Amino acid sequence: AAARQAAGLPGQSLAWGLWADPTGLTSHLSHADRARMGRGGVSALTAAQGLALLGAATTRDEALLIPARLDLTALTHASHDTPPLWQALAPRHSPAASPAVASPDQAENLRQRLAALAAAEQDALLLDLVRAHVAAVLGHSNGRAIEPSRALTELGFDSLTAVELRNRLHTATGLRLPATLVFDYPAPDVLARQLREQLAPETASPGAAPAGLSDDDLRQAVATIPLHRLREAGLLDTLLQLAGLDGAAAPAAQPATPDAIDSLDAESLVRLVLDPEGTEN
């Protein structure tokens, strides 16, 4: 269009915003997609508004115009992933004008709340937090509509909504989270547990065996996994804690036959791991 006008020929290009009526370009958009666009400051044009903008465009000389309906209030509160084109139209004090950062007060308040709770209560609190933000991204009224164990991709998440969820959780928790969050931790309950591991790792009691872990479980692990692999994987400290030992404990030689392994308790199993002599085979 600019080249035609420069040559003295008629030409004008209109880069339309979203229309409310579904078209070939927009019929695939879900309610969540439209809600996300609305949070970014782009509202849908009615047919009457679109035709009025078309009429107004024909009275202008510019080669390129963008007939679109923008919500400046939404732009003012938009997150940092709002396109730079819209950021320039937002008021100067808008958070959209600079990258979003986690609110220190909000993140610290969350940590303080977690510190006052038991592990199970921490999980419940963080699950509610995750479900609330998942619901907001998907356009639901509240988190109760989100099934804790259902895969986020099944709920409708894609790469764009995954980034929005990451940004929301970053602001709420202060944690540096990957853009692949939805795919690394595929369900709300899994994601909530991961957040607790980062926000309140001290709630895991040192030296306490996980629920349901028995001597038989340890025997099976030691019997089936090469011992040098356990040491390379950094599991030695954990095994020491389970047995109530410290790193200075002197290893006692133990027979490595399957029958002998079956008869060992947790402490003996740890000592077996510590003893490199004759146990690698």
Coordinates of C-alpha atoms in Angstrom, one line a residue:
A1 CA 0.0 0.0 0.0
A2 CA 2.8 2.4 0.8
A3 CA 4.6 1.6 -2.5
R4 CA 1.4 2.3 -4.4
Q5 CA 0.8 5.6 -2.7
A6 CA 4.4 6.6 -3.4
A7 CA 3.7 5.8 -7.1
G8 CA 0.6 8.0 -7.0
L9 CA -1.8 5.1 -7.0
P10 CA -4.6 4.4 -4.6
G11 CA -3.8 1.9 -1.8
Q12 CA -4.5 1.3 1.8
S13 CA -4.0 -1.6 4.2
L14 CA -6.3 -2.3 7.2
A15 CA -4.9 -4.5 9.9
W16 CA -8.2 -5.5 11.6
G17 CA -8.5 -6.3 15.3
L18 CA -10.8 -9.1 16.6
W19 CA -14.4 -9.2 15.4
A20 CA -17.1 -10.5 17.7
D21 CA -18.8 -12.5 15.0
P22 CA -16.8 -15.8 14.2
T23 CA -15.0 -15.8 10.9
G24 CA -12.8 -18.2 9.0
L25 CA -9.8 -16.7 10.9
T26 CA -11.4 -16.7 14.4
S27 CA -13.9 -19.5 14.5
H28 CA -11.4 -21.7 16.3
L29 CA -10.9 -19.3 19.2
S30 CA -12.2 -20.7 22.5
H31 CA -13.7 -18.7 25.3
A32 CA -10.3 -18.9 27.1
D33 CA -8.6 -17.5 24.0
R34 CA -10.9 -14.5 23.8
A35 CA -10.6 -14.0 27.6
R36 CA -6.8 -13.9 27.3
M37 CA -7.0 -11.4 24.5
G38 CA -9.4 -9.3 26.6
R39 CA -6.9 -9.3 29.5
G40 CA -4.3 -8.0 27.0
G41 CA -6.4 -5.0 26.2
V42 CA -8.0 -6.2 22.9
S43 CA -11.8 -6.2 22.8
A44 CA -14.0 -7.6 20.0
L45 CA -15.6 -5.3 17.4
T46 CA -19.3 -5.6 16.7
A47 CA -20.3 -5.6 13.1
A48 CA -21.6 -2.0 13.4
Q49 CA -18.4 -0.8 15.0
G50 CA -16.3 -2.5 12.3
L51 CA -18.3 -0.9 9.5
A52 CA -18.0 2.5 11.2
L53 CA -14.2 2.1 11.4
L54 CA -14.1 1.0 7.7
G55 CA -15.9 4.2 6.8
A56 CA -13.5 6.3 8.9
A57 CA -10.5 4.6 7.4
T58 CA -11.5 5.6 3.9
T59 CA -11.3 9.3 4.9
R60 CA -7.7 8.9 6.0
D61 CA -4.5 9.2 3.8
E62 CA -2.3 6.7 5.8
A63 CA -1.2 3.6 3.9
L64 CA -1.6 1.4 7.0
L65 CA -4.3 1.7 9.7
I66 CA -5.3 -0.6 12.5
P67 CA -9.0 -0.6 13.1
A68 CA -9.3 -2.3 16.5
R69 CA -11.2 -1.9 19.7
L70 CA -8.8 -1.5 22.7
D71 CA -9.6 -1.5 26.4
L72 CA -7.1 1.1 27.8
T73 CA -8.1 0.1 31.3
A74 CA -7.1 -3.4 30.6
L75 CA -3.9 -2.2 29.0
T76 CA -3.1 -0.3 32.2
H77 CA -3.1 -3.6 34.2
A78 CA -1.9 -5.9 31.5
S79 CA 1.0 -8.2 32.2
H80 CA 4.5 -7.9 30.7
D81 CA 3.7 -10.2 27.8
T82 CA 1.4 -7.7 26.3
P83 CA 2.6 -6.9 22.8
P84 CA 4.9 -3.8 22.7
L85 CA 2.5 -2.1 20.2
W86 CA -0.2 -2.0 22.9
Q87 CA 2.2 -1.2 25.6
A88 CA 3.0 2.1 23.9
L89 CA -0.7 3.1 24.1
A90 CA -1.0 2.3 27.8
P91 CA -0.6 5.1 30.4
R92 CA 3.0 5.7 31.4
H93 CA 2.5 4.3 34.9
S94 CA 1.2 1.0 33.5
P95 CA 2.9 -2.1 34.7
A96 CA 2.8 -3.1 31.0
A97 CA 5.5 -0.6 30.2
S98 CA 8.1 -2.7 32.0
P99 CA 8.7 -6.4 32.6
A100 CA 6.5 -7.8 35.3
V101 CA 8.2 -8.7 38.5
A102 CA 7.0 -10.7 41.5
S103 CA 5.5 -8.7 44.3
P104 CA 7.9 -9.1 47.2
D105 CA 5.1 -8.5 49.7
Q106 CA 2.8 -11.1 48.0
A107 CA 5.5 -13.7 47.8
E108 CA 6.8 -13.1 51.3
N109 CA 3.2 -13.3 52.7
L110 CA 2.8 -16.7 51.0
R111 CA 6.0 -18.0 52.5
Q112 CA 4.9 -16.8 55.9
R113 CA 1.6 -18.5 55.6
L114 CA 3.3 -21.8 54.5
A115 CA 5.7 -21.6 57.4
A116 CA 2.8 -21.7 59.9
L117 CA 1.3 -24.9 58.3
A118 CA 1.9 -28.6 58.3
A119 CA 3.0 -30.2 55.1
A120 CA -0.5 -31.5 54.2
E121 CA -1.9 -28.0 54.8
Q122 CA 0.8 -26.5 52.7
D123 CA -0.1 -28.8 49.8
A124 CA -3.8 -27.8 50.1
L125 CA -3.0 -24.1 50.2
L126 CA -0.7 -24.3 47.1
L127 CA -3.2 -26.5 45.3
D128 CA -5.9 -23.9 45.8
L129 CA -3.4 -21.2 44.5
V130 CA -2.6 -23.2 41.4
R131 CA -6.3 -24.1 40.7
A132 CA -7.3 -20.4 41.1
H133 CA -4.7 -19.2 38.6
V134 CA -5.4 -22.1 36.2
A135 CA -9.1 -21.2 36.3
A136 CA -8.3 -17.5 35.6
V137 CA -6.2 -18.4 32.6
L138 CA -8.8 -20.7 31.2
G139 CA -11.6 -18.2 31.9
H140 CA -13.4 -20.0 34.7
S141 CA -15.0 -18.1 37.5
N142 CA -13.1 -20.0 40.3
G143 CA -10.7 -22.8 40.9
R144 CA -13.4 -25.3 42.0
A145 CA -14.0 -26.1 38.3
I146 CA -10.4 -27.4 38.0
E147 CA -9.8 -31.1 38.8
P148 CA -6.6 -31.4 40.8
S149 CA -5.3 -34.5 39.0
R150 CA -6.4 -33.8 35.5
A151 CA -3.7 -33.0 32.9
L152 CA -3.4 -29.3 32.2
T153 CA -3.2 -30.0 28.5
E154 CA -6.5 -31.8 28.7
L155 CA -8.0 -28.7 30.4
G156 CA -7.0 -26.7 27.3
F157 CA -3.5 -25.4 28.0
D158 CA -1.2 -24.7 25.1
S159 CA 2.1 -22.8 24.8
L160 CA 0.5 -19.4 25.1
T161 CA -1.6 -20.2 28.2
A162 CA 1.3 -22.1 29.7
V163 CA 3.4 -18.9 29.6
E164 CA 0.5 -16.9 31.1
L165 CA 0.2 -19.4 34.0
R166 CA 4.0 -19.3 34.6
N167 CA 3.9 -15.5 34.8
R168 CA 1.0 -15.5 37.2
L169 CA 2.7 -18.1 39.5
H170 CA 5.9 -16.2 39.3
T171 CA 4.2 -13.1 40.5
A172 CA 2.4 -15.0 43.3
T173 CA 5.4 -17.0 44.6
G174 CA 8.5 -15.0 43.5
L175 CA 10.0 -18.3 42.1
R176 CA 11.8 -18.4 38.8
L177 CA 9.7 -20.9 36.9
P178 CA 10.3 -22.4 33.4
A179 CA 8.1 -21.6 30.4
T180 CA 7.6 -25.4 30.1
L181 CA 5.9 -25.5 33.6
V182 CA 2.7 -27.0 32.3
F183 CA 4.5 -29.8 30.5
D184 CA 7.1 -30.5 33.2
Y185 CA 4.4 -30.7 36.0
P186 CA 1.4 -31.8 34.0
A187 CA -1.4 -31.6 36.6
P188 CA -2.4 -29.0 39.3
D189 CA -1.6 -31.3 42.2
V190 CA 1.8 -32.2 40.8
L191 CA 2.5 -28.5 40.2
A192 CA 1.5 -27.6 43.7
R193 CA 3.8 -30.2 45.2
Q194 CA 6.7 -28.9 43.1
L195 CA 6.0 -25.4 44.4
R196 CA 6.0 -26.6 48.0
E197 CA 9.4 -28.3 47.5
Q198 CA 10.8 -24.9 46.4
L199 CA 8.9 -22.7 48.9
A200 CA 9.0 -24.8 52.0
P201 CA 11.6 -27.5 51.7
E202 CA 12.3 -27.5 55.4
T203 CA 9.0 -29.2 56.1
A204 CA 10.5 -32.5 55.0
S205 CA 11.9 -33.9 58.3
P206 CA 15.6 -34.8 58.0
G207 CA 16.2 -38.5 58.7
A208 CA 12.5 -39.4 58.5
A209 CA 11.6 -42.2 56.1
P210 CA 8.9 -41.4 53.5
A211 CA 5.5 -42.8 54.3
G212 CA 5.3 -46.4 53.2
L213 CA 9.1 -47.0 52.8
S214 CA 10.1 -50.2 54.5
D215 CA 13.2 -52.2 54.9
D216 CA 11.9 -54.5 52.2
D217 CA 11.8 -51.5 49.8
L218 CA 15.4 -50.6 50.6
R219 CA 16.5 -54.2 50.2
Q220 CA 14.9 -54.4 46.8
A221 CA 16.5 -51.1 45.7
V222 CA 20.0 -52.2 46.8
A223 CA 19.6 -55.6 45.3
T224 CA 18.5 -54.4 41.9
I225 CA 20.5 -51.1 41.4
P226 CA 24.3 -51.2 41.0
L227 CA 25.8 -49.7 44.2
H228 CA 28.1 -47.4 42.3
R229 CA 25.1 -45.9 40.6
L230 CA 23.6 -45.1 44.0
R231 CA 26.7 -43.3 45.0
E232 CA 27.0 -41.4 41.6
A233 CA 23.3 -40.4 41.9
G234 CA 24.0 -38.6 45.2
L235 CA 21.6 -40.9 47.2
L236 CA 24.2 -41.7 49.8
D237 CA 23.3 -38.8 52.2
T238 CA 19.6 -39.8 52.0
L239 CA 20.3 -43.4 52.9
L240 CA 22.5 -42.2 55.8
Q241 CA 19.7 -40.1 57.1
L242 CA 17.2 -43.0 56.8
A243 CA 19.5 -45.1 58.9
G244 CA 20.3 -42.3 61.4
L245 CA 24.0 -42.3 60.6
D246 CA 26.4 -39.5 59.7
G247 CA 29.1 -39.3 57.1
A248 CA 31.7 -40.2 59.6
A249 CA 30.2 -43.6 60.4
A250 CA 32.7 -46.3 59.7
P251 CA 31.4 -48.8 57.2
A252 CA 31.2 -52.4 58.3
A253 CA 31.9 -55.1 55.8
Q254 CA 28.7 -57.0 54.9
P255 CA 28.2 -60.0 52.7
A256 CA 26.7 -59.1 49.4
T257 CA 24.9 -62.3 48.5
P258 CA 21.1 -62.0 47.7
D259 CA 20.2 -64.0 50.8
A260 CA 22.4 -61.8 53.0
I261 CA 20.8 -58.6 51.5
D262 CA 17.4 -60.0 52.3
S263 CA 18.2 -60.3 55.9
L264 CA 19.6 -56.7 56.4
D265 CA 17.8 -53.9 58.1
A266 CA 18.0 -50.2 57.0
E267 CA 21.2 -49.4 58.9
S268 CA 23.0 -52.4 57.6
L269 CA 21.9 -51.6 54.1
V270 CA 23.4 -48.2 54.3
R271 CA 26.7 -49.6 55.6
L272 CA 26.6 -52.0 52.7
V273 CA 26.4 -49.1 50.3
L274 CA 29.3 -47.4 52.1
D275 CA 31.5 -50.4 51.7
P276 CA 33.0 -50.5 48.1
E277 CA 34.9 -53.6 48.7
G278 CA 33.4 -56.7 47.1
T279 CA 30.0 -55.1 46.6
E280 CA 30.1 -53.8 43.0
N281 CA 29.4 -57.2 41.6

